[in-house]
Amino acid sequence: MTISVIDYGSGNLKSAAKALEVAASNVGGNNTIVVTSDPKVIKKSDKIVLPGQGSFRDCYLGIKKIPGLDETLNEFVLDRKKPILGICVGMQLFAKTGYESKETKGFGWIDAEVRKINNMNKKLKLPHVGWNEIELIKTDCFLFSNIKNKSHMYFIHSYEFMTKKKDCVIATTNYGNSIIVSIVKDNIFGTQFHPEKSQKNGLIILENFLKWKL
């Protein structure tokens, strides 16, 4: 199985790819992790990981600048319905619209928008950086197998994924308000936290993604 980590100029490619390699080794079998922006390679992949670091707008424009990448991702996800994992801004890009810097359209794969976290009149520090407990909303989700409720995950973000489609929400965290930190819809899986920086728990989630069968 080939898993492509999409390279569109985001900053956490190496750590994501390295963590996936460790997860692949733990899972066993013939799994290959490649870092690529080549639509031809992506089309031949079995699963893809869309990392993200920086602003919603910069990340989406970075994807748009690479010839054929936007179309290839849409085909992979919507037409061929193959598994994708979006990490941090990678997950946020699943939304219809982001409001960082200025209003920017996302992929629109999920009816959602991305807005700045309410810092409670400066009572909360932004960006939200560090370890937070997650609250599992769907306790039977395969992608969170062997993850205990109230487990800690590592975050770094100032904007949050917001949707009224609560059936796609797997987990939340509390940072002033309840914030959505993981979603799943059919073949689309996303985490606001960074699995590649969340030590043992993060590796378990990456292993589950590699084992995920639709």
PDB file of C-alpha atoms in Angstrom, residues 7-153:
ATOM      1  CA  ASP A   7       3.806  18.430  -0.394  1.00  0.00           C
ATOM      2  CA  TYR A   8       2.418  21.865  -1.165  1.00  0.00           C
ATOM      3  CA  GLY A   9       4.846  23.972   0.868  1.00  0.00           C
ATOM      4  CA  SER A  10       3.462  23.249   4.340  1.00  0.00           C
ATOM      5  CA  GLY A  11       6.030  23.132   7.121  1.00  0.00           C
ATOM      6  CA  ASN A  12       5.434  19.851   8.957  1.00  0.00           C
ATOM      7  CA  LEU A  13       6.021  17.376   6.136  1.00  0.00           C
ATOM      8  CA  LYS A  14       9.090  15.652   7.531  1.00  0.00           C
ATOM      9  CA  SER A  15       7.650  15.026  10.988  1.00  0.00           C
ATOM     10  CA  ALA A  16       4.373  13.746   9.522  1.00  0.00           C
ATOM     11  CA  ALA A  17       6.165  11.435   7.091  1.00  0.00           C
ATOM     12  CA  LYS A  18       8.520  10.140   9.780  1.00  0.00           C
ATOM     13  CA  ALA A  19       5.656   9.385  12.175  1.00  0.00           C
ATOM     14  CA  LEU A  20       3.797   7.577   9.385  1.00  0.00           C
ATOM     15  CA  GLU A  21       6.898   5.481   8.682  1.00  0.00           C
ATOM     16  CA  VAL A  22       7.029   4.455  12.350  1.00  0.00           C
ATOM     17  CA  ALA A  23       3.304   3.664  12.295  1.00  0.00           C
ATOM     18  CA  ALA A  24       3.727   1.636   9.103  1.00  0.00           C
ATOM     19  CA  SER A  25       6.544  -0.329  10.711  1.00  0.00           C
ATOM     20  CA  ASN A  26       4.348  -1.052  13.744  1.00  0.00           C
ATOM     21  CA  VAL A  27       1.445  -2.174  11.560  1.00  0.00           C
ATOM     22  CA  GLY A  28       3.608  -4.386   9.377  1.00  0.00           C
ATOM     23  CA  GLY A  29       2.987  -5.368   5.787  1.00  0.00           C
ATOM     24  CA  ASN A  30       4.197  -3.725   2.602  1.00  0.00           C
ATOM     25  CA  ASN A  31       3.484  -0.032   3.193  1.00  0.00           C
ATOM     26  CA  THR A  32       5.360   2.772   1.466  1.00  0.00           C
ATOM     27  CA  ILE A  33       5.276   6.411   2.596  1.00  0.00           C
ATOM     28  CA  VAL A  34       6.072   8.986  -0.097  1.00  0.00           C
ATOM     29  CA  VAL A  35       6.194  12.781   0.090  1.00  0.00           C
ATOM     30  CA  THR A  36       4.977  14.193  -3.209  1.00  0.00           C
ATOM     31  CA  SER A  37       3.151  16.941  -5.069  1.00  0.00           C
ATOM     32  CA  ASP A  38       2.991  14.934  -8.306  1.00  0.00           C
ATOM     33  CA  PRO A  39      -0.630  14.285  -9.364  1.00  0.00           C
ATOM     34  CA  LYS A  40       0.441  11.096 -11.174  1.00  0.00           C
ATOM     35  CA  VAL A  41       1.918   9.643  -7.979  1.00  0.00           C
ATOM     36  CA  ILE A  42      -1.078  10.739  -5.911  1.00  0.00           C
ATOM     37  CA  LYS A  43      -3.526   9.092  -8.319  1.00  0.00           C
ATOM     38  CA  LYS A  44      -1.745   5.753  -7.851  1.00  0.00           C
ATOM     39  CA  SER A  45      -1.778   6.035  -4.047  1.00  0.00           C
ATOM     40  CA  ASP A  46      -4.049   4.016  -1.800  1.00  0.00           C
ATOM     41  CA  LYS A  47      -4.353   6.699   0.878  1.00  0.00           C
ATOM     42  CA  ILE A  48      -3.214  10.287   1.265  1.00  0.00           C
ATOM     43  CA  VAL A  49      -2.304  12.565   4.140  1.00  0.00           C
ATOM     44  CA  LEU A  50      -2.811  16.310   3.834  1.00  0.00           C
ATOM     45  CA  PRO A  51      -0.698  18.094   6.463  1.00  0.00           C
ATOM     46  CA  GLY A  52      -1.079  21.763   7.234  1.00  0.00           C
ATOM     47  CA  GLN A  53       0.837  24.488   8.987  1.00  0.00           C
ATOM     48  CA  GLY A  54       0.304  28.209   8.610  1.00  0.00           C
ATOM     49  CA  SER A  55      -2.788  30.080   7.479  1.00  0.00           C
ATOM     50  CA  PHE A  56      -5.850  28.599   5.784  1.00  0.00           C
ATOM     51  CA  ARG A  57      -5.474  30.990   2.858  1.00  0.00           C
ATOM     52  CA  ASP A  58      -1.757  30.381   2.302  1.00  0.00           C
ATOM     53  CA  CYS A  59      -2.233  26.629   2.443  1.00  0.00           C
ATOM     54  CA  TYR A  60      -5.111  26.560  -0.032  1.00  0.00           C
ATOM     55  CA  LEU A  61      -3.340  28.944  -2.421  1.00  0.00           C
ATOM     56  CA  GLY A  62      -0.252  26.725  -2.120  1.00  0.00           C
ATOM     57  CA  ILE A  63      -2.305  23.777  -3.362  1.00  0.00           C
ATOM     58  CA  LYS A  64      -3.852  25.830  -6.174  1.00  0.00           C
ATOM     59  CA  LYS A  65      -0.410  26.879  -7.420  1.00  0.00           C
ATOM     60  CA  ILE A  66       0.623  23.311  -8.220  1.00  0.00           C
ATOM     61  CA  PRO A  67      -0.751  22.345 -11.638  1.00  0.00           C
ATOM     62  CA  GLY A  68      -3.379  19.625 -11.380  1.00  0.00           C
ATOM     63  CA  LEU A  69      -3.102  19.119  -7.629  1.00  0.00           C
ATOM     64  CA  ASP A  70      -6.472  20.641  -6.705  1.00  0.00           C
ATOM     65  CA  GLU A  71      -8.274  18.554  -9.337  1.00  0.00           C
ATOM     66  CA  THR A  72      -6.404  15.393  -8.365  1.00  0.00           C
ATOM     67  CA  LEU A  73      -7.317  15.745  -4.683  1.00  0.00           C
ATOM     68  CA  ASN A  74     -10.971  16.310  -5.518  1.00  0.00           C
ATOM     69  CA  GLU A  75     -10.986  13.267  -7.783  1.00  0.00           C
ATOM     70  CA  PHE A  76      -9.221  11.117  -5.173  1.00  0.00           C
ATOM     71  CA  VAL A  77     -11.616  12.092  -2.390  1.00  0.00           C
ATOM     72  CA  LEU A  78     -14.966  12.704  -4.104  1.00  0.00           C
ATOM     73  CA  ASP A  79     -14.942  10.452  -7.165  1.00  0.00           C
ATOM     74  CA  ARG A  80     -12.714   7.552  -6.162  1.00  0.00           C
ATOM     75  CA  LYS A  81     -13.617   7.877  -2.476  1.00  0.00           C
ATOM     76  CA  LYS A  82     -10.221   6.807  -1.203  1.00  0.00           C
ATOM     77  CA  PRO A  83      -9.117   7.562   2.388  1.00  0.00           C
ATOM     78  CA  ILE A  84      -7.622  10.915   3.290  1.00  0.00           C
ATOM     79  CA  LEU A  85      -6.287  12.198   6.613  1.00  0.00           C
ATOM     80  CA  GLY A  86      -6.113  15.962   7.071  1.00  0.00           C
ATOM     81  CA  ILE A  87      -3.916  17.274   9.893  1.00  0.00           C
ATOM     82  CA  CYS A  88      -4.429  20.710  11.507  1.00  0.00           C
ATOM     83  CA  VAL A  89      -4.919  23.177   8.630  1.00  0.00           C
ATOM     84  CA  GLY A  90      -5.125  20.115   6.388  1.00  0.00           C
ATOM     85  CA  MET A  91      -8.376  19.237   8.152  1.00  0.00           C
ATOM     86  CA  GLN A  92      -9.563  22.847   8.072  1.00  0.00           C
ATOM     87  CA  LEU A  93      -9.229  22.860   4.282  1.00  0.00           C
ATOM     88  CA  PHE A  94     -12.025  20.262   4.119  1.00  0.00           C
ATOM     89  CA  ALA A  95     -14.428  23.111   4.996  1.00  0.00           C
ATOM     90  CA  LYS A  96     -16.316  25.296   2.543  1.00  0.00           C
ATOM     91  CA  THR A  97     -14.828  28.568   3.754  1.00  0.00           C
ATOM     92  CA  GLY A  98     -12.019  29.889   5.939  1.00  0.00           C
ATOM     93  CA  TYR A  99     -11.898  33.380   7.451  1.00  0.00           C
ATOM     94  CA  GLU A 100      -8.190  33.730   8.242  1.00  0.00           C
ATOM     95  CA  SER A 101      -6.665  36.893   6.690  1.00  0.00           C
ATOM     96  CA  LYS A 102      -9.647  37.149   4.343  1.00  0.00           C
ATOM     97  CA  GLU A 103     -12.528  34.946   3.247  1.00  0.00           C
ATOM     98  CA  THR A 104     -11.135  32.008   1.293  1.00  0.00           C
ATOM     99  CA  LYS A 105     -12.894  29.041  -0.237  1.00  0.00           C
ATOM    100  CA  GLY A 106     -11.769  25.584   0.878  1.00  0.00           C
ATOM    101  CA  PHE A 107     -12.440  22.226  -0.752  1.00  0.00           C
ATOM    102  CA  GLY A 108     -16.007  22.186   0.532  1.00  0.00           C
ATOM    103  CA  TRP A 109     -15.983  18.443   1.197  1.00  0.00           C
ATOM    104  CA  ILE A 110     -17.744  19.096   4.508  1.00  0.00           C
ATOM    105  CA  ASP A 111     -20.360  21.755   5.223  1.00  0.00           C
ATOM    106  CA  ALA A 112     -18.220  23.751   7.641  1.00  0.00           C
ATOM    107  CA  GLU A 113     -16.307  26.979   8.108  1.00  0.00           C
ATOM    108  CA  VAL A 114     -13.086  27.919   9.862  1.00  0.00           C
ATOM    109  CA  ARG A 115     -13.095  30.887  12.220  1.00  0.00           C
ATOM    110  CA  LYS A 116     -10.805  32.341  14.878  1.00  0.00           C
ATOM    111  CA  ILE A 117     -11.060  30.780  18.326  1.00  0.00           C
ATOM    112  CA  ASN A 118     -12.936  32.993  20.785  1.00  0.00           C
ATOM    113  CA  ASN A 119     -10.195  34.100  23.184  1.00  0.00           C
ATOM    114  CA  MET A 120     -12.759  35.162  25.798  1.00  0.00           C
ATOM    115  CA  ASN A 121     -11.728  38.835  25.773  1.00  0.00           C
ATOM    116  CA  LYS A 122      -8.038  37.905  25.850  1.00  0.00           C
ATOM    117  CA  LYS A 123      -8.451  35.460  28.738  1.00  0.00           C
ATOM    118  CA  LEU A 124      -7.107  32.723  26.454  1.00  0.00           C
ATOM    119  CA  LYS A 125      -3.768  32.754  24.692  1.00  0.00           C
ATOM    120  CA  LEU A 126      -3.705  32.393  20.932  1.00  0.00           C
ATOM    121  CA  PRO A 127      -2.381  30.404  19.294  1.00  0.00           C
ATOM    122  CA  HIS A 128      -3.592  27.508  21.397  1.00  0.00           C
ATOM    123  CA  VAL A 129      -0.338  25.609  21.889  1.00  0.00           C
ATOM    124  CA  GLY A 130       0.315  22.471  23.892  1.00  0.00           C
ATOM    125  CA  TRP A 131      -1.388  19.402  25.292  1.00  0.00           C
ATOM    126  CA  ASN A 132      -5.149  19.209  25.781  1.00  0.00           C
ATOM    127  CA  GLU A 133      -7.536  16.439  26.728  1.00  0.00           C
ATOM    128  CA  ILE A 134      -9.908  15.261  24.033  1.00  0.00           C
ATOM    129  CA  GLU A 135     -13.501  14.226  24.632  1.00  0.00           C
ATOM    130  CA  LEU A 136     -14.573  11.303  22.464  1.00  0.00           C
ATOM    131  CA  ILE A 137     -18.038  11.891  21.007  1.00  0.00           C
ATOM    132  CA  LYS A 138     -18.057   8.669  18.988  1.00  0.00           C
ATOM    133  CA  THR A 139     -16.617   5.964  21.212  1.00  0.00           C
ATOM    134  CA  ASP A 140     -17.034   3.276  18.551  1.00  0.00           C
ATOM    135  CA  CYS A 141     -15.040   4.991  15.793  1.00  0.00           C
ATOM    136  CA  PHE A 142     -12.394   2.610  14.417  1.00  0.00           C
ATOM    137  CA  LEU A 143      -9.946   5.467  13.864  1.00  0.00           C
ATOM    138  CA  PHE A 144      -9.825   6.028  17.633  1.00  0.00           C
ATOM    139  CA  SER A 145      -9.525   2.355  18.564  1.00  0.00           C
ATOM    140  CA  ASN A 146      -7.335   1.926  21.654  1.00  0.00           C
ATOM    141  CA  ILE A 147      -7.529   5.638  22.448  1.00  0.00           C
ATOM    142  CA  LYS A 148      -8.969   6.313  25.882  1.00  0.00           C
ATOM    143  CA  ASN A 149     -11.367   9.159  26.531  1.00  0.00           C
ATOM    144  CA  LYS A 150      -9.587  12.191  28.046  1.00  0.00           C
ATOM    145  CA  SER A 151      -6.353  11.259  26.271  1.00  0.00           C
ATOM    146  CA  HIS A 152      -3.976  14.158  25.654  1.00  0.00           C
ATOM    147  CA  MET A 153      -3.105  15.378  22.152  1.00  0.00           C
TER     148      MET A 153
END
